[in-house]
Coordinates of C-alpha atoms in Angstrom, one line a residue:
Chain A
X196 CA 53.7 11.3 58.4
X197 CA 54.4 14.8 56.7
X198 CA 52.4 17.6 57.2
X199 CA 50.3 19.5 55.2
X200 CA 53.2 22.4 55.4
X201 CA 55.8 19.9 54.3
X202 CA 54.0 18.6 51.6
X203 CA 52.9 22.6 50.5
X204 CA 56.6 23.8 50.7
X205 CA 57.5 20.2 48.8
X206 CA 54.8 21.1 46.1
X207 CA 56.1 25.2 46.4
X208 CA 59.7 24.3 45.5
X209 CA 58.6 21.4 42.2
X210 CA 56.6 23.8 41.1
X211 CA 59.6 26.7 41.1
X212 CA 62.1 24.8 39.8
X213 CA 59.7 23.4 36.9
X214 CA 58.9 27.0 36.1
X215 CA 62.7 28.0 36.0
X216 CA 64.2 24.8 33.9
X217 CA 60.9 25.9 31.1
X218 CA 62.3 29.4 31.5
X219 CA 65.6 28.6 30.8
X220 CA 64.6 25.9 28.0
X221 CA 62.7 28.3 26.5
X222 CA 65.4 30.9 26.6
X223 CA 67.8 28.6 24.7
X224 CA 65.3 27.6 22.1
X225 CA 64.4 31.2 21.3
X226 CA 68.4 32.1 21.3
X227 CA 69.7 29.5 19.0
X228 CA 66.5 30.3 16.2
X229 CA 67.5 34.0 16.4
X230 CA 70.9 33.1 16.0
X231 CA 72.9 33.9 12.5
X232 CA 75.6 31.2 13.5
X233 CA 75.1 28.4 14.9
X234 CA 77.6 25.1 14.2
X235 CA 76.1 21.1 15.5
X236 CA 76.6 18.1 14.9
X237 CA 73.9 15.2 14.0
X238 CA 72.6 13.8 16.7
X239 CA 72.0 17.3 18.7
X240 CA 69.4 18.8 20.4
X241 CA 70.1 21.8 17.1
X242 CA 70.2 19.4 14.6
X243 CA 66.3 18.2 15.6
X244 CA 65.3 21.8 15.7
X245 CA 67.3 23.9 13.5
X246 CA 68.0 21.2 10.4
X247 CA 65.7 21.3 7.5
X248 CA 63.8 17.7 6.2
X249 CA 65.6 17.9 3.0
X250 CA 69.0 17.5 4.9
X251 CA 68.2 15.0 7.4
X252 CA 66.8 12.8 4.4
X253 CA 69.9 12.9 2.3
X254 CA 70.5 9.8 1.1
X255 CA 74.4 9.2 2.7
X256 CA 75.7 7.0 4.7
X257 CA 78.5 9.3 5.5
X258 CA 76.3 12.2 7.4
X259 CA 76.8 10.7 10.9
X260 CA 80.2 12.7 10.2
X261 CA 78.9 16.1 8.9
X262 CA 79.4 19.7 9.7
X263 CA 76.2 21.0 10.4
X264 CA 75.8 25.2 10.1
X265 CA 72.4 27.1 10.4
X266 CA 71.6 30.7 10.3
X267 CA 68.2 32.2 10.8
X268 CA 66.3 34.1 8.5
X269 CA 66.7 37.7 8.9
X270 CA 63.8 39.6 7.4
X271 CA 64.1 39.5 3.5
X272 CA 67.6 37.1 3.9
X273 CA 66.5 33.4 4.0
X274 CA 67.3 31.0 7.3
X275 CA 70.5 29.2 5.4
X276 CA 71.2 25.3 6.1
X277 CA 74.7 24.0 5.2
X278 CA 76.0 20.6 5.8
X279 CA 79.1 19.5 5.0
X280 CA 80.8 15.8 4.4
X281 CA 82.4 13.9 2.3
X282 CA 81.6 11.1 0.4
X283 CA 83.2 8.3 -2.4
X284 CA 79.7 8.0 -3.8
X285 CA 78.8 9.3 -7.0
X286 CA 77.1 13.2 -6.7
X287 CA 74.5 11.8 -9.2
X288 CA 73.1 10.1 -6.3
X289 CA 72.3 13.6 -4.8
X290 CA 71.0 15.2 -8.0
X291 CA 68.9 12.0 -8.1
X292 CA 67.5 12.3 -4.5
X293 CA 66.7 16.1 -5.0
X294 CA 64.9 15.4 -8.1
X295 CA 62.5 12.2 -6.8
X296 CA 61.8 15.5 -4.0
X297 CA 60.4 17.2 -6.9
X298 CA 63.6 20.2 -7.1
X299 CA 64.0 21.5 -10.3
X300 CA 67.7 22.1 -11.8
X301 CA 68.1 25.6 -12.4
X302 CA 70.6 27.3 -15.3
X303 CA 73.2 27.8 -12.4
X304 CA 73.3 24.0 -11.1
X305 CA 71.4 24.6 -8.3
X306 CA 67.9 23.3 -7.3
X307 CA 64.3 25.2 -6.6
X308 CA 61.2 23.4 -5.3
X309 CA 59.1 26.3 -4.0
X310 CA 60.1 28.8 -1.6
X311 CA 63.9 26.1 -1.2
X312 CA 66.8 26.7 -3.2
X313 CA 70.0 24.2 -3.0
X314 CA 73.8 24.8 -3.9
X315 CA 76.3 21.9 -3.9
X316 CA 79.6 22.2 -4.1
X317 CA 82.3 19.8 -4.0
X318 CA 85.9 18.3 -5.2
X319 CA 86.4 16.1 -7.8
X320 CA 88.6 13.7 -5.9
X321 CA 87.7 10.2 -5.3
X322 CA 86.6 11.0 -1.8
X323 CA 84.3 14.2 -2.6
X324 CA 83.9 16.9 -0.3
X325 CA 80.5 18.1 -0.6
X326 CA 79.0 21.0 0.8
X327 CA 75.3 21.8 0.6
X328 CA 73.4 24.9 1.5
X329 CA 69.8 24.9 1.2
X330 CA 68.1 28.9 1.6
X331 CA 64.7 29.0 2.3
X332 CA 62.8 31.9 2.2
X333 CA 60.1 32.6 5.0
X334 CA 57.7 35.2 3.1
Chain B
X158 CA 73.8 40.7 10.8
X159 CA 76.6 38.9 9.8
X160 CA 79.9 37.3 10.8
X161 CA 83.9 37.7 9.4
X162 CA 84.0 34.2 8.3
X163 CA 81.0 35.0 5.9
X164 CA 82.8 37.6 4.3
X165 CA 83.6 36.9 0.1
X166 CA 85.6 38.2 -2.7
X167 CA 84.6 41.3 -4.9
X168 CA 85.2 38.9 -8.0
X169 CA 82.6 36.7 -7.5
X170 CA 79.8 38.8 -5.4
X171 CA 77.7 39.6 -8.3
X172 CA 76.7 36.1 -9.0
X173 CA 76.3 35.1 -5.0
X174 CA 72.8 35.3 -3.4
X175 CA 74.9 35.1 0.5
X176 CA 77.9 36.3 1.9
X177 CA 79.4 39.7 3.2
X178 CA 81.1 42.2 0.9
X179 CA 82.9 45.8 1.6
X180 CA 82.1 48.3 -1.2
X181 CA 83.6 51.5 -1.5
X182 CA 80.5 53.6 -2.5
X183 CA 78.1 51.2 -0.2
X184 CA 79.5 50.4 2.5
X185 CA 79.3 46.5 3.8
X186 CA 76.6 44.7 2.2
X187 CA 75.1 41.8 3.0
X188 CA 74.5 39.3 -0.2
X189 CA 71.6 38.0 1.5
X190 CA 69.4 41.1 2.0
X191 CA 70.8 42.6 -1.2
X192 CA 69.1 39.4 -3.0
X193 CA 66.0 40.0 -4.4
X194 CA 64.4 36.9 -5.1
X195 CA 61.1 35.8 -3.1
X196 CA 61.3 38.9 -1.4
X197 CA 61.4 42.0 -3.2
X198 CA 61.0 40.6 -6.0
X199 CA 57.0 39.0 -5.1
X200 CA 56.6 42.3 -3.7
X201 CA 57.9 44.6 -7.0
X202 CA 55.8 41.6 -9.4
X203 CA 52.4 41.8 -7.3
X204 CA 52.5 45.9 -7.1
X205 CA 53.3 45.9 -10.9
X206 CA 51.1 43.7 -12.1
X207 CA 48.4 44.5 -9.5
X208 CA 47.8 41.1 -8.4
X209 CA 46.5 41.8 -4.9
X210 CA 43.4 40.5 -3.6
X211 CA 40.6 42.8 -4.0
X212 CA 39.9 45.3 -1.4
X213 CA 37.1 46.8 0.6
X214 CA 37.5 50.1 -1.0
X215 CA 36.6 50.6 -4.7
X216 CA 39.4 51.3 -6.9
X217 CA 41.7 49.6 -4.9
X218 CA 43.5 46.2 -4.1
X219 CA 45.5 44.6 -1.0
X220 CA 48.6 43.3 -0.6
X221 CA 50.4 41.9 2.6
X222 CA 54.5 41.8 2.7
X223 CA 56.3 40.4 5.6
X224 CA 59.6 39.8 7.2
X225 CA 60.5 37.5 9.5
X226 CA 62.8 35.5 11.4
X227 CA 63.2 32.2 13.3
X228 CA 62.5 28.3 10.9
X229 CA 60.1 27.3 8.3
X230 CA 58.7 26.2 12.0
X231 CA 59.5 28.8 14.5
X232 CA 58.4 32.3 12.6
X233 CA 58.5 36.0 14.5
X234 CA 58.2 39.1 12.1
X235 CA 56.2 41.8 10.7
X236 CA 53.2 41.1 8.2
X237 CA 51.9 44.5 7.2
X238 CA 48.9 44.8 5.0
X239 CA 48.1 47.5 2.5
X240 CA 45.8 48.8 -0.2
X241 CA 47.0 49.9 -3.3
X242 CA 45.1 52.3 -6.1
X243 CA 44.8 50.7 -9.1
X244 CA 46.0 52.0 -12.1
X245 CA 49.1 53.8 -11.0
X246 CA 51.5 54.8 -13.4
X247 CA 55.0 52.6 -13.3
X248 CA 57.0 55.4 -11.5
X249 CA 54.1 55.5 -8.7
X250 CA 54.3 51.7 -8.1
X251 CA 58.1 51.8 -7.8
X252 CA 57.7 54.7 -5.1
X253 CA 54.5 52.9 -3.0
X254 CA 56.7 49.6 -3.5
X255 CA 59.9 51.1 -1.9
X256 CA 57.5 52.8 0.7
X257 CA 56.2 49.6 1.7
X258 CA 59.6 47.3 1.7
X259 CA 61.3 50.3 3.9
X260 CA 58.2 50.5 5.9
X261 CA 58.3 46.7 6.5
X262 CA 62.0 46.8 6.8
X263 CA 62.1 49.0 9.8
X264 CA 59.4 47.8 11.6
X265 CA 61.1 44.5 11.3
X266 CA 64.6 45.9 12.6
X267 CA 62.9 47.4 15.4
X268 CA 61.1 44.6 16.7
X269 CA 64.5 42.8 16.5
X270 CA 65.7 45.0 18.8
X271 CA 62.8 45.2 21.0
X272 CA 63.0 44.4 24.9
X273 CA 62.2 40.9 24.3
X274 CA 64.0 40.4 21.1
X275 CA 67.2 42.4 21.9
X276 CA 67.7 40.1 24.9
X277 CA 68.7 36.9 22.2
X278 CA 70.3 39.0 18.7
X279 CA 71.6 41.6 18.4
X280 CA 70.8 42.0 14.5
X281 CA 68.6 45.3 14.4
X282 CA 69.7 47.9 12.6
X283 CA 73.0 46.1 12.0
X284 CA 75.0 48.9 9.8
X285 CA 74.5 46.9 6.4
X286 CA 71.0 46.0 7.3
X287 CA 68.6 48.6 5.5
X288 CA 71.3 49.8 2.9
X289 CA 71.5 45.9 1.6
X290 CA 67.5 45.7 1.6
X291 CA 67.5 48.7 -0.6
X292 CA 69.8 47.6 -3.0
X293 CA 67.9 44.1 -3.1
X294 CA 64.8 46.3 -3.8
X295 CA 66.7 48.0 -7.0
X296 CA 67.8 44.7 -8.2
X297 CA 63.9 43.8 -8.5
X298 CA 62.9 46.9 -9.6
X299 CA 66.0 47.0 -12.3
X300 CA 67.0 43.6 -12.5
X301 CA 69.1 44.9 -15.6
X302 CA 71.5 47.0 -14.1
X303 CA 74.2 45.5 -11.9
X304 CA 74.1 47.3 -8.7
X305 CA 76.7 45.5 -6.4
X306 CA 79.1 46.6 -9.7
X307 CA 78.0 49.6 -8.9
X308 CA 78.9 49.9 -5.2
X309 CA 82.3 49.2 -6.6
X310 CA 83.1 46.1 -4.0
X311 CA 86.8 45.5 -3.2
X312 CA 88.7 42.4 -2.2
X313 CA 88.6 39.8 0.5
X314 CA 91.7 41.1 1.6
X315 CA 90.4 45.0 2.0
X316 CA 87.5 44.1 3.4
X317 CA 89.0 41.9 6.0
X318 CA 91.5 44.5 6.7
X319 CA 88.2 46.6 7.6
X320 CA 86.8 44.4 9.4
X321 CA 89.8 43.9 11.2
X322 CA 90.4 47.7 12.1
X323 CA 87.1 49.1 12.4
X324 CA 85.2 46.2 14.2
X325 CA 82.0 43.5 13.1
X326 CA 79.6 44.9 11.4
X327 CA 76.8 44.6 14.0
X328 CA 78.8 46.4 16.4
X329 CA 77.7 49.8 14.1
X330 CA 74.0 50.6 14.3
X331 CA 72.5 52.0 11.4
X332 CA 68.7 53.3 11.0
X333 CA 68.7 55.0 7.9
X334 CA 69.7 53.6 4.0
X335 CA 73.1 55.6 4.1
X336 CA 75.6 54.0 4.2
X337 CA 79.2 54.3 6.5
X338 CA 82.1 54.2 4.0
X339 CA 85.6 53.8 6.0
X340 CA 88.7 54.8 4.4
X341 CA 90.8 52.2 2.6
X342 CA 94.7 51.9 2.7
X343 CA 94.7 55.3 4.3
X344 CA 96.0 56.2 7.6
X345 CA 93.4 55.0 10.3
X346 CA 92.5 58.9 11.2
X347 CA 89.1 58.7 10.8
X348 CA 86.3 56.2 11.5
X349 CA 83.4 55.5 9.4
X350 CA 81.4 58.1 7.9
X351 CA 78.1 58.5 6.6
X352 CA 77.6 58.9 3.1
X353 CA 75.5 59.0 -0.2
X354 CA 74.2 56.2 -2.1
X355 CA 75.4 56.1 -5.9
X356 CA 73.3 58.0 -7.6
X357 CA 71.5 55.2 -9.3
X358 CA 70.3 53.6 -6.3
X359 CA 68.6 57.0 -5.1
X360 CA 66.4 57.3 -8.5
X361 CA 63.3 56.3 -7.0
X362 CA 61.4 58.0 -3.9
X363 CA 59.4 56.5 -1.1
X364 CA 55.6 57.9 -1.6
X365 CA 53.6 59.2 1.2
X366 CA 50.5 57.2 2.3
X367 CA 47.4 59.0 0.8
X368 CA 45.7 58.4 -2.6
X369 CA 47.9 56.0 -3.7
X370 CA 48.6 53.7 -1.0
X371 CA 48.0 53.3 2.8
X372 CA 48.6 50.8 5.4
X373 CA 45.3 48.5 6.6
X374 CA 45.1 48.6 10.2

């Protein structure tokens, strides 16, 4: 049977090394959110917290492939989501998608729903490469 | 702060809202604090039109601006409230609105560089910071006059060439809204210096807090 000291130093040591790992998670999570470059891929611990809704819903088969980028926001600048693919489906199936999410098409080509603004790019080949950067401003 | 890869071409700056460009009379700027929109822009439309909520003083109204950092989630910054006198003449709401986006926009670089902060970016008072906030603030002010024209910006290929010689832009610290020029397709025997804004983007004045405006604490 242990002692009480055993079990204390036991209970002394979990408790350390829990205190550490949340330190260090902690320290991670604050770096990458701060951070004005960040690349992932889907699937990531950064794709769940750095990737905004309107990205992970796209409607695209193709995504499990994509380039993810993020960069924070930075006072007035807006945190900036890009994600990049390509695709043989037509782009109106993305115009279609942002509108049903209530984006409005803007004189430019690209899309506003509140404080969100989207650009797409992408080729005209057969297999498109499209690239999508959604700013969002954080005032 | 921002990164070589995010660098763009002079040609088609004007009409980008992100990106890096090198401009001979403004140093680097940075698209994405020189744009305007949701930022400057709320800011310069509430003081105008005076569309604060009302305050506890009489004669006056309050407005809050903020800048942050982090997600739509995750948010760290500086909200700094205010109360404004109504009835200001245009030229005193430019100057109390340029007091209060510099105001905001300092505080903001200095908590970024704070102990705590400093230890994950190092983004504060990057050397295109405050000079591309204050031309984001004349484009909302003067939406009509084309200020990154102004700053005369020169090609991908100079301003990589910059880059390349006099190091990433974050690596220069910058606390004021002057900007460091380096020399272009000269001999490399001087670094960056500081110089003057254009003249256009120096035609409004930061007010003093008094009568017209002051911070709510």
């Amino acid at each position: 049977m242990k002692s009480n000291k055993q079990v204390m130093k036991k209970l002394i040591v979990s408790i350390f090394l829990f205190f550490i790992t949340t330190i260090i998670a902690l320290a991670y999570l604050l770096s990458i959110i701060v951070s004005e470059s960040v690349s992932y891929e889907k699937g990531s611990l950064e794709y769940y917290l750095l990737t905004t809704e309107i990205i992970k819903e796209l409607p695209f088969t193709e995504l499990e492939d994509a380039n993810y980028f993020y960069s924070t926001a930075d006072g007035n600048k807006p945190v900036e989501n890009v994600v990049e693919f390509s695709t043989t489906k037509p782009i109106s199936a993305l115009s279609e998608y942002l509108i049903a999410n209530k984006f409005k098409l803007l004189a430019d080509g690209s899309y506003e729903n509140g404080s969100q603004i989207i650009y797409i790019e992408y080729s005209e080949n057969e297999k498109k490469q499209i690239k999508i950067t959604v700013l969002e401003y954080l005032n | 702060m921002t990164e070589r890869k995010h660098i763009v071409d002079a040609l088609i700056a004007p009409n980008l809202d992100r990106g890096l460009i090198y401009t001979k009379k403004c140093g680097w700027v940075d698209l994405g604090h020189a744009n305007p929109a949701k930022g400057a822009s709320v800011l310069w439309e509430e003081i105008k039109n005076e569309k604060g909520k009302p305050s506890a003083k009489a004669g006056y109204y309050r407005i809050s601006y903020s800048q942050k950092m982090g997600t739509k989630h995750i948010k760290i910054g500086i909200v700094k409230t205010y109360d404004l006198k109504k009835g200001m003449k245009l030229e005193q709401k430019k100057s109390v609105a340029l007091s209060i986006f510099l105001d905001v926009s300092k505080d903001f670089e200095t908590m970024q560089g704070n102990w705590f902060w400093g230890i994950f970016t190092d983004s504060s008072f990057s050397a295109e910071d405050l000079v591309s906030n204050l031309i984001g603030f004349y484009r909302a002010v003067e939406p009509q006059k084309q200020f990154i024209q102004i700053c005369e910006p020169v090609s991908k290929k100079e301003a990589l060439h910059i880059w390349d010689t006099y190091g990433a832009v974050g690596s220069n610290k910058n606390y004021r809204t002057t900007p460091y020029i380096y020399p272009i397709g000269e001999s490399k025997n001087y670094g960056p210096m500081s110089s003057s804004l254009p003249p256009l983007l120096n035609t409004i004045q930061p007010a003093k807090q008094g009568i017209l405006f002051y911070e709510v604490k």
